[in-house]
PDB file of C-alpha atoms in Angstrom:
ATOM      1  CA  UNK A   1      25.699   5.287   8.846  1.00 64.00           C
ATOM      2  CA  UNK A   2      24.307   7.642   5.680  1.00 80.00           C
ATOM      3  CA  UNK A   3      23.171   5.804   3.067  1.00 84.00           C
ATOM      4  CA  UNK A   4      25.059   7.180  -0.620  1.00 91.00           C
ATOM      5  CA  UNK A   5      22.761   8.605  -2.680  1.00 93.00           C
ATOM      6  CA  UNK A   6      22.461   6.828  -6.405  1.00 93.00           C
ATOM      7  CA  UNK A   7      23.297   9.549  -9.039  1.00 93.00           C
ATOM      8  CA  UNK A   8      20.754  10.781 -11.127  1.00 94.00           C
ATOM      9  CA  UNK A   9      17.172   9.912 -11.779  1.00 96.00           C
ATOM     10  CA  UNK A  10      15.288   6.726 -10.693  1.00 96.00           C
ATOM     11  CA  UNK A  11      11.841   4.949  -9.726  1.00 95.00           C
ATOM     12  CA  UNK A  12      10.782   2.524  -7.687  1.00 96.00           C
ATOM     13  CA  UNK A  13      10.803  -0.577  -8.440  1.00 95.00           C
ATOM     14  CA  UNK A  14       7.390  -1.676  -7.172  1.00 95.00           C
ATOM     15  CA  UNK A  15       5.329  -4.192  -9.176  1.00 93.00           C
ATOM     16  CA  UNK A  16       1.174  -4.761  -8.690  1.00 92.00           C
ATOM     17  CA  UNK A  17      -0.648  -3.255  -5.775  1.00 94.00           C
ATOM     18  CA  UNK A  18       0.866  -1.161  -3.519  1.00 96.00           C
ATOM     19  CA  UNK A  19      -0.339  -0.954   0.254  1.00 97.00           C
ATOM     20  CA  UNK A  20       0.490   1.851   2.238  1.00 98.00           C
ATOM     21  CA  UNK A  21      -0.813   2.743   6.173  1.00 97.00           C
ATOM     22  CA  UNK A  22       0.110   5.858   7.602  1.00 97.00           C
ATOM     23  CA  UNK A  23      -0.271   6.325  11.044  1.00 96.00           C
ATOM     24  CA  UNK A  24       0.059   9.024  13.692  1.00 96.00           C
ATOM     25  CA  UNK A  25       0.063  11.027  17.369  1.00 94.00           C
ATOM     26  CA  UNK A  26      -0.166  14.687  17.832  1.00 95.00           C
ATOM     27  CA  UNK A  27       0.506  15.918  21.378  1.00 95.00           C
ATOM     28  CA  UNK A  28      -2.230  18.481  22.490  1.00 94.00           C
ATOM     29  CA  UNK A  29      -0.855  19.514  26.059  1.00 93.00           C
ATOM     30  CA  UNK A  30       2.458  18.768  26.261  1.00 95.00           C
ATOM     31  CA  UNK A  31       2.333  18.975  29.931  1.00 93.00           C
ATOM     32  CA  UNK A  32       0.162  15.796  30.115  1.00 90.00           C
ATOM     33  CA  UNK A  33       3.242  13.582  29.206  1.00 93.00           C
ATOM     34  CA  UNK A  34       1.576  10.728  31.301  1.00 88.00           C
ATOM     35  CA  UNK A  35      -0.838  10.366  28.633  1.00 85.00           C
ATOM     36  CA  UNK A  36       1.182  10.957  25.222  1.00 89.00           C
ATOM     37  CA  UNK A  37       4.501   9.442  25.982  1.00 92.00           C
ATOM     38  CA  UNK A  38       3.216   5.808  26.156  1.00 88.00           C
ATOM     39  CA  UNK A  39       1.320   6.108  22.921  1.00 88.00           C
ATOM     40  CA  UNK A  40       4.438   7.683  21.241  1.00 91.00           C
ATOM     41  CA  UNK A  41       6.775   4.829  22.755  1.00 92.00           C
ATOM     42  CA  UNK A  42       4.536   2.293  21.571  1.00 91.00           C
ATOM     43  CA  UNK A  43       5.052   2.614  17.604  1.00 93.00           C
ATOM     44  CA  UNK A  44       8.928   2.212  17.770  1.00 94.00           C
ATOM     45  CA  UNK A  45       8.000  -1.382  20.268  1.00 93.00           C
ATOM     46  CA  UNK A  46       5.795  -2.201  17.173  1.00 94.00           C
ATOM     47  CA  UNK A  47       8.229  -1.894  14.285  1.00 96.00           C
ATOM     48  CA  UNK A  48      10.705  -3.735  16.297  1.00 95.00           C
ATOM     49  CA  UNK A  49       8.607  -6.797  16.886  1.00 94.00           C
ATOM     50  CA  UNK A  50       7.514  -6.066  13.315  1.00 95.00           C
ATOM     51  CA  UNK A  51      10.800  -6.495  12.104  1.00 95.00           C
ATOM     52  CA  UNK A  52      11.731  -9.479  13.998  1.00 96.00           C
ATOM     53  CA  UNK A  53       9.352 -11.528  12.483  1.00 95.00           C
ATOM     54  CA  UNK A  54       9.252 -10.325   8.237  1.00 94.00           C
ATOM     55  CA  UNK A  55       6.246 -12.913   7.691  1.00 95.00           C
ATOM     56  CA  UNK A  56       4.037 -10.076   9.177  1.00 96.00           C
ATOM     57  CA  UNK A  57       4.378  -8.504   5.759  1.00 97.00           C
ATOM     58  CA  UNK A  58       5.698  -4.686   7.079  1.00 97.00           C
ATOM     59  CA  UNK A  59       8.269  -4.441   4.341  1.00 97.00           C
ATOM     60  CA  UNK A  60       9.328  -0.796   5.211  1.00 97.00           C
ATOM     61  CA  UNK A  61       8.445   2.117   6.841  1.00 97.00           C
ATOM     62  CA  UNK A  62       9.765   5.792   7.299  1.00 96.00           C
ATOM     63  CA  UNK A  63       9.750   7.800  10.347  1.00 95.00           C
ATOM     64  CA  UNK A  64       8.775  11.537  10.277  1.00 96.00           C
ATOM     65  CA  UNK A  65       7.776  14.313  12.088  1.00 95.00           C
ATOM     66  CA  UNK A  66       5.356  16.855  10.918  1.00 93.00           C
ATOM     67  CA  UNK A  67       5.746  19.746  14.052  1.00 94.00           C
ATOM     68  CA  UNK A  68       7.163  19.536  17.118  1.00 95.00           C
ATOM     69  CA  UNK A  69       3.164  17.872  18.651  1.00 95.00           C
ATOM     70  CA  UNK A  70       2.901  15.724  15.289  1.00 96.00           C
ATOM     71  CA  UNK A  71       4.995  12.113  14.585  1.00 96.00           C
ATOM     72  CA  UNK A  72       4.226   9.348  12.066  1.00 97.00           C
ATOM     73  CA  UNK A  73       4.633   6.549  10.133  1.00 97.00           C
ATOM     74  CA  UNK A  74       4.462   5.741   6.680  1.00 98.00           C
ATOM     75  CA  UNK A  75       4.297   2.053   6.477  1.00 98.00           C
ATOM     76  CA  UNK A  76       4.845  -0.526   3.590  1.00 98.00           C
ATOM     77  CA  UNK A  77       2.713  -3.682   3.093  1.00 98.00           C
ATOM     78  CA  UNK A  78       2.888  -6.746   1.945  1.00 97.00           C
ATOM     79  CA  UNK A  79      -0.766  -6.918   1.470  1.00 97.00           C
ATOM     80  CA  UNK A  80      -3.678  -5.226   3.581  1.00 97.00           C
ATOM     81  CA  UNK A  81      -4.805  -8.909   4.590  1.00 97.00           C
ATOM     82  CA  UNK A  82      -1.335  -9.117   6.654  1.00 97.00           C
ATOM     83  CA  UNK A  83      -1.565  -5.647   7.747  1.00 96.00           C
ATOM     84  CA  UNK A  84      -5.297  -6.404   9.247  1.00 95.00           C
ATOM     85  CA  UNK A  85      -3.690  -9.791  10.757  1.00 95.00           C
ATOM     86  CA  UNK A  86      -1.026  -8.260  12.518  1.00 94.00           C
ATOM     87  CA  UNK A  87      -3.582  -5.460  13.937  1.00 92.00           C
ATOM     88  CA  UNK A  88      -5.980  -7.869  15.057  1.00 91.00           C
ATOM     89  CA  UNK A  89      -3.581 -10.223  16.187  1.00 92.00           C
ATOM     90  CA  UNK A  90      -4.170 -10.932  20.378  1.00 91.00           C
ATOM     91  CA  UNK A  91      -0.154 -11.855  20.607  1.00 92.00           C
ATOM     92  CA  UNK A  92       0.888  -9.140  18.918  1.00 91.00           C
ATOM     93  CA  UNK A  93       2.094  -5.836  20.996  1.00 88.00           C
ATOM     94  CA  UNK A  94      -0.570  -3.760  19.042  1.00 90.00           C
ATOM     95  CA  UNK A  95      -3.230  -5.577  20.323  1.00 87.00           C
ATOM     96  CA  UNK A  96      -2.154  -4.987  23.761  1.00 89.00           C
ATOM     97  CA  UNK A  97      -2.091  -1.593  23.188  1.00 85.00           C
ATOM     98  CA  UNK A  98      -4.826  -0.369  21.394  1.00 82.00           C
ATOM     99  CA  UNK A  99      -6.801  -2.653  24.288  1.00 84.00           C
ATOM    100  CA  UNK A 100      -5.167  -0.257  26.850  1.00 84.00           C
ATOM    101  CA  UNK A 101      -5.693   3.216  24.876  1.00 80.00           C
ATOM    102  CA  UNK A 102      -9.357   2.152  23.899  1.00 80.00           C
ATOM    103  CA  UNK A 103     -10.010   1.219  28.277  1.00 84.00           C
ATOM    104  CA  UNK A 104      -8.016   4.479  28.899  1.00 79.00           C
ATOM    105  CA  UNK A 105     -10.360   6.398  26.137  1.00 78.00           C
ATOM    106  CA  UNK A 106     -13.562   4.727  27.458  1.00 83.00           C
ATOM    107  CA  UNK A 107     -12.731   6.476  30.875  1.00 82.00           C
ATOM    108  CA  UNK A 108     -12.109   9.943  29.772  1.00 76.00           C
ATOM    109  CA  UNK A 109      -8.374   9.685  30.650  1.00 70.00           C
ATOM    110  CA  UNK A 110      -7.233  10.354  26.790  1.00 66.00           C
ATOM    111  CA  UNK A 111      -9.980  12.873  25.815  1.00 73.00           C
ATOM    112  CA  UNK A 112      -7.899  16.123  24.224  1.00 85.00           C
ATOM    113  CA  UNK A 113      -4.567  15.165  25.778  1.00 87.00           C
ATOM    114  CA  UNK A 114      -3.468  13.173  22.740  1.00 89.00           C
ATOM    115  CA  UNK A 115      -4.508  12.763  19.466  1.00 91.00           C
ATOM    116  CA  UNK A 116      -4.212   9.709  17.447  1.00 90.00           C
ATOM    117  CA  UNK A 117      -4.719   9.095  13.761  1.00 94.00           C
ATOM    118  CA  UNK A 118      -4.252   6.564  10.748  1.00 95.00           C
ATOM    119  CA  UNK A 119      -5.153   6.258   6.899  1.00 97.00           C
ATOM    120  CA  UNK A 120      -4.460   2.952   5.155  1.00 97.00           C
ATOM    121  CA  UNK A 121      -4.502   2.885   1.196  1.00 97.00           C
ATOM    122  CA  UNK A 122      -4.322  -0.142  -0.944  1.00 97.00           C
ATOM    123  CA  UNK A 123      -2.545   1.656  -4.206  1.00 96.00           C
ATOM    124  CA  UNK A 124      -3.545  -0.587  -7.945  1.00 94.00           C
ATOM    125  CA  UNK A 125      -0.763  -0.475 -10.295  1.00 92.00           C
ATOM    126  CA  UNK A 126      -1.173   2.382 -12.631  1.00 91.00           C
ATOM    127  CA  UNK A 127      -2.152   4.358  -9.552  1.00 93.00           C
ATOM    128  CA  UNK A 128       0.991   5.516  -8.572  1.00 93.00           C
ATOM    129  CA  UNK A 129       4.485   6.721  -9.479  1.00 93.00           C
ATOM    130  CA  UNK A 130       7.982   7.826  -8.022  1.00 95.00           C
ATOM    131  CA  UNK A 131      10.716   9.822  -8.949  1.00 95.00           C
ATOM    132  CA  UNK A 132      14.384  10.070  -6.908  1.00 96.00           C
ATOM    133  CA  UNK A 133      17.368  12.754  -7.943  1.00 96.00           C
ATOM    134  CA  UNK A 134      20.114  11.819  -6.539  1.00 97.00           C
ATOM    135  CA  UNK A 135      18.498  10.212  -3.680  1.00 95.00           C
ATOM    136  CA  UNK A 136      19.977   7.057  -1.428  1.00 95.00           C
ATOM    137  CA  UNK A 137      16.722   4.147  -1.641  1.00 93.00           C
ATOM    138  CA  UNK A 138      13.998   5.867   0.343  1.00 95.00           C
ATOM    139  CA  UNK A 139      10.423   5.261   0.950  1.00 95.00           C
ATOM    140  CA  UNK A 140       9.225   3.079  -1.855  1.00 96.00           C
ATOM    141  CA  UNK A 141      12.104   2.827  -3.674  1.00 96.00           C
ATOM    142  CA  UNK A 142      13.946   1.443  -0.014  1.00 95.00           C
ATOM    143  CA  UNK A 143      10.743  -1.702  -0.390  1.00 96.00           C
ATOM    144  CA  UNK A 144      10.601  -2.315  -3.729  1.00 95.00           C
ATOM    145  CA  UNK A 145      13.672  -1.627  -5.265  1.00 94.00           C
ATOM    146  CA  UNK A 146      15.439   1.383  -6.572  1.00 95.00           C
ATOM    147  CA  UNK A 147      15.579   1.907 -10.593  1.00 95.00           C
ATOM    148  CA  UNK A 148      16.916   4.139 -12.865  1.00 95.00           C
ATOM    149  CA  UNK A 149      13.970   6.031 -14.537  1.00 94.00           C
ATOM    150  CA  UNK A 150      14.238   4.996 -17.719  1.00 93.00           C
ATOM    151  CA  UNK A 151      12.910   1.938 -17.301  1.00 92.00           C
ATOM    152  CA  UNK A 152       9.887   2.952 -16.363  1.00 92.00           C
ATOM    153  CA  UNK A 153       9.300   6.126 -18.227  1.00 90.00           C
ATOM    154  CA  UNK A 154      11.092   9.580 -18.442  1.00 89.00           C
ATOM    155  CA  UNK A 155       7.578  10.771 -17.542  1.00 92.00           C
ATOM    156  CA  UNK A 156       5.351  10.827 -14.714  1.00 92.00           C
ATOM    157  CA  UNK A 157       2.726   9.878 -17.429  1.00 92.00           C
ATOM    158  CA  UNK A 158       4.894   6.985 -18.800  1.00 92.00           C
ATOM    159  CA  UNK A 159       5.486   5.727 -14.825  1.00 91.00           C
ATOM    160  CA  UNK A 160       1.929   5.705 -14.124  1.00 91.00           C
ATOM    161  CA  UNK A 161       1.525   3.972 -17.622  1.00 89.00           C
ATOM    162  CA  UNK A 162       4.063   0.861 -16.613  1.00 89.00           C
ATOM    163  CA  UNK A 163       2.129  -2.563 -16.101  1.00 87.00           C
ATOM    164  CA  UNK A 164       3.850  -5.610 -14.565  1.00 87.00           C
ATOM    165  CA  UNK A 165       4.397  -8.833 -16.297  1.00 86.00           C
ATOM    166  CA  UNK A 166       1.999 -10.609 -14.416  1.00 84.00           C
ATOM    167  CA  UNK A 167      -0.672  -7.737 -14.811  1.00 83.00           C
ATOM    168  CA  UNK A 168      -0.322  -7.326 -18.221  1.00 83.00           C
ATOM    169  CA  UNK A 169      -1.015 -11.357 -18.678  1.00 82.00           C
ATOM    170  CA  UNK A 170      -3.799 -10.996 -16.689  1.00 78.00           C
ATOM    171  CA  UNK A 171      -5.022  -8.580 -19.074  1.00 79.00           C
ATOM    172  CA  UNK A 172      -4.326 -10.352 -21.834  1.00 84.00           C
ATOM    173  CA  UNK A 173      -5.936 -13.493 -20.027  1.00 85.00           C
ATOM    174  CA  UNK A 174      -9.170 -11.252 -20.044  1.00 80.00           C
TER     175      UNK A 174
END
């Protein structure tokens, strides 16, 4: 099912910090599919149990490709405390994994077959913006909420501009 896209311009609706991981494979020798296939089936395994349980704090994420050797996620966070939680988590799939690529890497059986990769950004209000034409709710805007522009500024200057309620009475409180 295709989601409709909302006419015109809008913004996300995100309020306070915003905390985004993005995380990746790229395939070096495709003919080594014993070692990059179970890496690359182990992301979808994690959003699933991810999604089962939405105290983790994963509020969102968006699948892409980048080339037919490069996949990745862009993740959404609640906060980067429950993103470290779930990562370091023993009864959580990831743990099992990365246990299993880091024995694999520690025995040479991963070296150049398959590369792996993440970046994990904890975004302050005022630090970021988004604009949507005629766009269904995506990235973002599918987490936080989907507004129309104006109500956060007909400008990218304006958007990066808006401050909360609670963060402007914090400033005020200062």
């Amino acid at each position: 099912m295709f989601a409709k896209p909302v006419p015109g311009l809008t913004t996300a609706g995100a309020e306070g910090d915003v905390v985004v991981l993005l995380i990746g494979m790229r395939i070096n020798h495709f003919w080594a599919v014993h070692h990059w296939l179970p890496v690359l089936l182990a992301m979808p395994r994690m959003l699933r149990e991810l999604g089962k349980d939405k105290s983790r704090g994963l509020l969102g994420h968006v699948l892409l490709t980048a080339s037919p050797r490069t996949y990745y996620v862009v993740q959404y966070w609640e906060s980067k405390e429950k993103l470290y939680s779930y990562a370091h988590s023993p009864d959580m799939f990831h743990h099992k994994a990365w246990a299993r690529i880091n024995r694999q890497e520690r025995a040479g059986k991963l070296r150049q077959h398959v590369g792996r990769w993440h970046e994990a950004y904890v975004v302050p209000e005022g630090s970021y913006e988004s604009i949507y034409a005629d766009m269904p709710a995506f990235g973002l805007a599918a987490v936080h909420g989907q507004i129309p522009l104006e109500r956060r500024g007909r400008s990218a200057k304006e958007r990066f501009a808006h401050r909360s309620a609670k963060a402007k009475a914090a400033e005020e409180a200062r």
